[in-house]
mmCIF file of C-alpha atoms in Angstrom:
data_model
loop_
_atom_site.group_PDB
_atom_site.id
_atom_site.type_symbol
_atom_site.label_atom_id
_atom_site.label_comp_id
_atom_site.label_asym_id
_atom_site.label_seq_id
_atom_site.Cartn_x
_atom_site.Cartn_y
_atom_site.Cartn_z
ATOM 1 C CA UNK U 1 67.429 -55.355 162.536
ATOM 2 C CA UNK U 2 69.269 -52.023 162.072
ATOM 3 C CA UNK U 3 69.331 -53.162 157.992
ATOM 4 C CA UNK U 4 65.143 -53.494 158.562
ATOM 5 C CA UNK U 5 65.339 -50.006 159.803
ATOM 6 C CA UNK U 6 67.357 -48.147 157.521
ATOM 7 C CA UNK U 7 65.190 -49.699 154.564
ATOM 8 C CA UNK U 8 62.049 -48.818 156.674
ATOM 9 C CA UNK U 9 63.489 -45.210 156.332
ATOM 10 C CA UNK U 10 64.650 -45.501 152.536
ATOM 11 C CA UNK U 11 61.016 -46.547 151.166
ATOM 12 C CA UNK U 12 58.503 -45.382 153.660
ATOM 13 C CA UNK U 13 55.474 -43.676 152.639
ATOM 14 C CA UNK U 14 56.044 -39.947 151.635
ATOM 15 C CA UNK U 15 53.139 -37.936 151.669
ATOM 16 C CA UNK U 16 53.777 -36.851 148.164
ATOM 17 C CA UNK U 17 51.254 -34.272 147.128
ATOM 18 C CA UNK U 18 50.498 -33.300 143.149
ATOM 19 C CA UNK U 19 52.976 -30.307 144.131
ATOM 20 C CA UNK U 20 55.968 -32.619 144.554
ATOM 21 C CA UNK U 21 58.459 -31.185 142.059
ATOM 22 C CA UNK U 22 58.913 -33.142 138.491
ATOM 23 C CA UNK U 23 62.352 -35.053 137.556
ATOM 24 C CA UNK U 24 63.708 -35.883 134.316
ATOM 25 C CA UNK U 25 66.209 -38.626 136.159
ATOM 26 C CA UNK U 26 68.968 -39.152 133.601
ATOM 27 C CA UNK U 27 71.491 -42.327 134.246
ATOM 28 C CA UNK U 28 74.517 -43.419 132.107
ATOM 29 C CA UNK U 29 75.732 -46.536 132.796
ATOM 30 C CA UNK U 30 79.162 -47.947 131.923
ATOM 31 C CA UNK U 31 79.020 -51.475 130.738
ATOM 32 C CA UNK U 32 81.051 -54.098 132.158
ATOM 33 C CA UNK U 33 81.553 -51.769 135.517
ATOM 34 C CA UNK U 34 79.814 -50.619 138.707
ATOM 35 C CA UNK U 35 80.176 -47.315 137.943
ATOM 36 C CA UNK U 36 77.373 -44.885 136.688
ATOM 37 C CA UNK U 37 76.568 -41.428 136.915
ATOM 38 C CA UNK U 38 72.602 -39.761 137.559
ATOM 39 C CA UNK U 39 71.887 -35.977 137.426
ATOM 40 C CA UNK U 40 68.100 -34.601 138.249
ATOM 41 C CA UNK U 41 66.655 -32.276 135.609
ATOM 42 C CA UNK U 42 64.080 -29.761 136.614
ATOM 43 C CA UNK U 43 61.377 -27.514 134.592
ATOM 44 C CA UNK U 44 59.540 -25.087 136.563
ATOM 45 C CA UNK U 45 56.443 -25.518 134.269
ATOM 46 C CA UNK U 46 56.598 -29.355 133.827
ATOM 47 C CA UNK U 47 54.566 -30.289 137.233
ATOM 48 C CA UNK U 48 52.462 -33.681 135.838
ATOM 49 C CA UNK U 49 54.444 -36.833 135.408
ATOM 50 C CA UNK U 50 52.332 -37.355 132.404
ATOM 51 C CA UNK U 51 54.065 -33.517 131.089
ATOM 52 C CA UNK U 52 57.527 -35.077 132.117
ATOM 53 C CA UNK U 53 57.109 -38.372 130.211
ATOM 54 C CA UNK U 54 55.637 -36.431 126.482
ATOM 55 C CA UNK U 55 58.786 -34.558 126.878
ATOM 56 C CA UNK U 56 60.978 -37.498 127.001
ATOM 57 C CA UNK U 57 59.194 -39.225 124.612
ATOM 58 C CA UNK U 58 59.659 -36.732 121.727
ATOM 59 C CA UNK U 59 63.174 -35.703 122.515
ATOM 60 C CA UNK U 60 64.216 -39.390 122.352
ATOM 61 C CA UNK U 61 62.361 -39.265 119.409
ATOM 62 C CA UNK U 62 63.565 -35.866 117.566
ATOM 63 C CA UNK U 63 67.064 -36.410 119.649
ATOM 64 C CA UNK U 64 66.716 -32.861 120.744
ATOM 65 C CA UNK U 65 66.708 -32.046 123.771
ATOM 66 C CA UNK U 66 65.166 -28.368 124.017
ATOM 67 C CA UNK U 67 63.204 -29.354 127.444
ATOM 68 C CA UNK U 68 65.563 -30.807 130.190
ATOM 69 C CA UNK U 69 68.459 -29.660 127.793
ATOM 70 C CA UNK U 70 71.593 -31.396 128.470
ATOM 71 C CA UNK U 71 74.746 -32.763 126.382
ATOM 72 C CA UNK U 72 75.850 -36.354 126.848
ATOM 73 C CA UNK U 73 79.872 -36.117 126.156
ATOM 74 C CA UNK U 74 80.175 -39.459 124.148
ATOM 75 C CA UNK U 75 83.791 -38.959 123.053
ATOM 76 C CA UNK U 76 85.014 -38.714 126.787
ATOM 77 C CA UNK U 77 83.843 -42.309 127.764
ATOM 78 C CA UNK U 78 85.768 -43.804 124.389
ATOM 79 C CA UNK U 79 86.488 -47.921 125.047
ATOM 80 C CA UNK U 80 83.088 -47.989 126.938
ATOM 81 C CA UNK U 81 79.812 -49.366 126.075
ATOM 82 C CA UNK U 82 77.444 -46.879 127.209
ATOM 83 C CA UNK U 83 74.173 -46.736 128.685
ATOM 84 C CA UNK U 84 71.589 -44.149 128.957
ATOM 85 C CA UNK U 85 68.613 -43.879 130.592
ATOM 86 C CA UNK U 86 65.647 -41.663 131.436
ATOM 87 C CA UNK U 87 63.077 -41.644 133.892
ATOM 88 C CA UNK U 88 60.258 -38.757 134.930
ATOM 89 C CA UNK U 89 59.844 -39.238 138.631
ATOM 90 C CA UNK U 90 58.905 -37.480 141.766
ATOM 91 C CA UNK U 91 60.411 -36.035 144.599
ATOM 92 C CA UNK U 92 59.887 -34.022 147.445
ATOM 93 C CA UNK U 93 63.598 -34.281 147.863
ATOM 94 C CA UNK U 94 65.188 -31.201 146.342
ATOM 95 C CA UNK U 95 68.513 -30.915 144.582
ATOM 96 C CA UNK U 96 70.866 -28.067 143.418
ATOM 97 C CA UNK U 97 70.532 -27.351 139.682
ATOM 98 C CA UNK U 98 72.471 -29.183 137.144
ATOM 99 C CA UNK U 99 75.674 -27.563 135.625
ATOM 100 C CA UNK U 100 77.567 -30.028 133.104
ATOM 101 C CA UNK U 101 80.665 -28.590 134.453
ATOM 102 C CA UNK U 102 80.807 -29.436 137.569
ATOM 103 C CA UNK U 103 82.552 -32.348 139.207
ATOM 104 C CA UNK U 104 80.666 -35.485 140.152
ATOM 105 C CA UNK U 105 81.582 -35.238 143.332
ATOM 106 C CA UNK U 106 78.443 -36.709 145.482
ATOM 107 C CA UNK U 107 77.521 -40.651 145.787
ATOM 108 C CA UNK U 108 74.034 -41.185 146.699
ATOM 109 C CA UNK U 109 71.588 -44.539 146.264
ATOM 110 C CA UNK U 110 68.349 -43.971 144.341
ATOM 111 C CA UNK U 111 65.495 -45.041 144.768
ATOM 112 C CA UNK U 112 61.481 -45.495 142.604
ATOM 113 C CA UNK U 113 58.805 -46.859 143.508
ATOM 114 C CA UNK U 114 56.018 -48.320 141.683
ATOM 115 C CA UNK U 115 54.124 -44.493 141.574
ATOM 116 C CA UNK U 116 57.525 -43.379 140.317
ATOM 117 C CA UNK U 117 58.641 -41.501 143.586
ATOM 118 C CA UNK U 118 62.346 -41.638 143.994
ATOM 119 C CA UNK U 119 63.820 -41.129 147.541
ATOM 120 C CA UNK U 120 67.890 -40.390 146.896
ATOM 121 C CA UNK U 121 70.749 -41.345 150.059
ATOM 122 C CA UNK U 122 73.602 -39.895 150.337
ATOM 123 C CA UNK U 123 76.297 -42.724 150.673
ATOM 124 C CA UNK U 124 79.957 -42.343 151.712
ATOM 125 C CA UNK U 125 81.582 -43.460 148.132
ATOM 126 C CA UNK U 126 80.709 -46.085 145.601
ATOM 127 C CA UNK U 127 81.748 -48.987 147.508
ATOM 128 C CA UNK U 128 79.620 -48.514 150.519
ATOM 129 C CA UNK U 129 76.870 -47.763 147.871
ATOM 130 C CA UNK U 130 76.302 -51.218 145.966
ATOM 131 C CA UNK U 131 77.139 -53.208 149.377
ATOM 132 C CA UNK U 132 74.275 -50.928 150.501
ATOM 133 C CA UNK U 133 71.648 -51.831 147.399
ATOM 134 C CA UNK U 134 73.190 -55.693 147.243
ATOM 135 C CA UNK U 135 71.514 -56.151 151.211
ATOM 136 C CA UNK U 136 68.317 -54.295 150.808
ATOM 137 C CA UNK U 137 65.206 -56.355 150.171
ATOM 138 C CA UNK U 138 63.012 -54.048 147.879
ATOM 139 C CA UNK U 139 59.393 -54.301 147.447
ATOM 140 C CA UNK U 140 58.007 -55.448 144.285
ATOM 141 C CA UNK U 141 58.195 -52.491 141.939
ATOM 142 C CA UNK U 142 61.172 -50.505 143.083
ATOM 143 C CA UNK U 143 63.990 -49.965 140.964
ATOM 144 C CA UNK U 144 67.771 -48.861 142.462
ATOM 145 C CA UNK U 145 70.836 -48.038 141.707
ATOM 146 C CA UNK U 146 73.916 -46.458 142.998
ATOM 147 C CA UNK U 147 75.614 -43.583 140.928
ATOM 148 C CA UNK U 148 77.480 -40.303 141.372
ATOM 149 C CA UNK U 149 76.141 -37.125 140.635
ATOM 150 C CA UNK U 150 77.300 -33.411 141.069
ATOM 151 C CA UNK U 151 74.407 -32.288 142.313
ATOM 152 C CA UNK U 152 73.625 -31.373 146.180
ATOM 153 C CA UNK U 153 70.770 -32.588 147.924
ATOM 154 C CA UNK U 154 69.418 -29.440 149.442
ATOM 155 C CA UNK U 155 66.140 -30.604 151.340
ATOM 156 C CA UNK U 156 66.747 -34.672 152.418
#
């Protein structure tokens, strides 16, 4: 019951206006482990999904990232097969900027629905994480995953 509950609580219904602030969710995954690593990218002016997802298009096309700019360190995960991913969602969550410096400190499980709204937890460490995802029964549509992440969630 409690496990009904906290899922109840994960995916219910936000009342997600057209305001909700725009994500460029970048994951990297390392093959052959459980471990993976998210950040949330944020452009004042990008505030349509539709905005979000040209962006991502033509950088992963050009390989230029001038909107959402970040820097993927390949040389530092050497002996690893690695994965990377990108996703324009929604949030009314909100989340400290991204610095590349920082340490990825923070565990959280995340969360998108169908209509691409992500809802991110804040889990004790990695561990507690995927035991978390591995019981939840998720609606048709919804995509998690556990990962760390040096950004703060500021507004749950």
């Amino acid at each position: 019951m409690r496990r009904l509950a906290w899922l109840g609580l994960l995916l219910a219904p936000l009342c997600m206006a057209d305001e909700s602030p725009v994500y460029l969710l970048a994951n990297v995954e390392l093959g052959g482990t459980t471990y993976g690593q998210s950040v949330l990218l944020h452009e004042a002016d990008i505030t349509r999904l539709e905005d979000c997802e040209s962006v991502r298009l033509q950088s992963l096309r050009d390989k230029d990232w001038g909107r959402y700019h970040h820097v993927f360190q390949r040389h530092k995960a050497k002996g690893f097969t690695v994965q990377i991913s990108y996703r324009c969602v929604l949030s009314e969550q909100v989340f400290e900027p991204w610095h590349d410096r920082d340490r990825y400190d923070h565990t959280y499980l995340f969360l998108v629905d169908g209509e691409q709204r992500l809802r991110v937890e804040k889990t004790a460490n990695m561990a507690r994480c995927t035991t978390t995802l591995a019981s939840l029964r998720l609606p048709a549509g919804t995509q998690a995953h556990c990962a760390k992440s040096n950004q703060r969630l500021l507004v749950p």
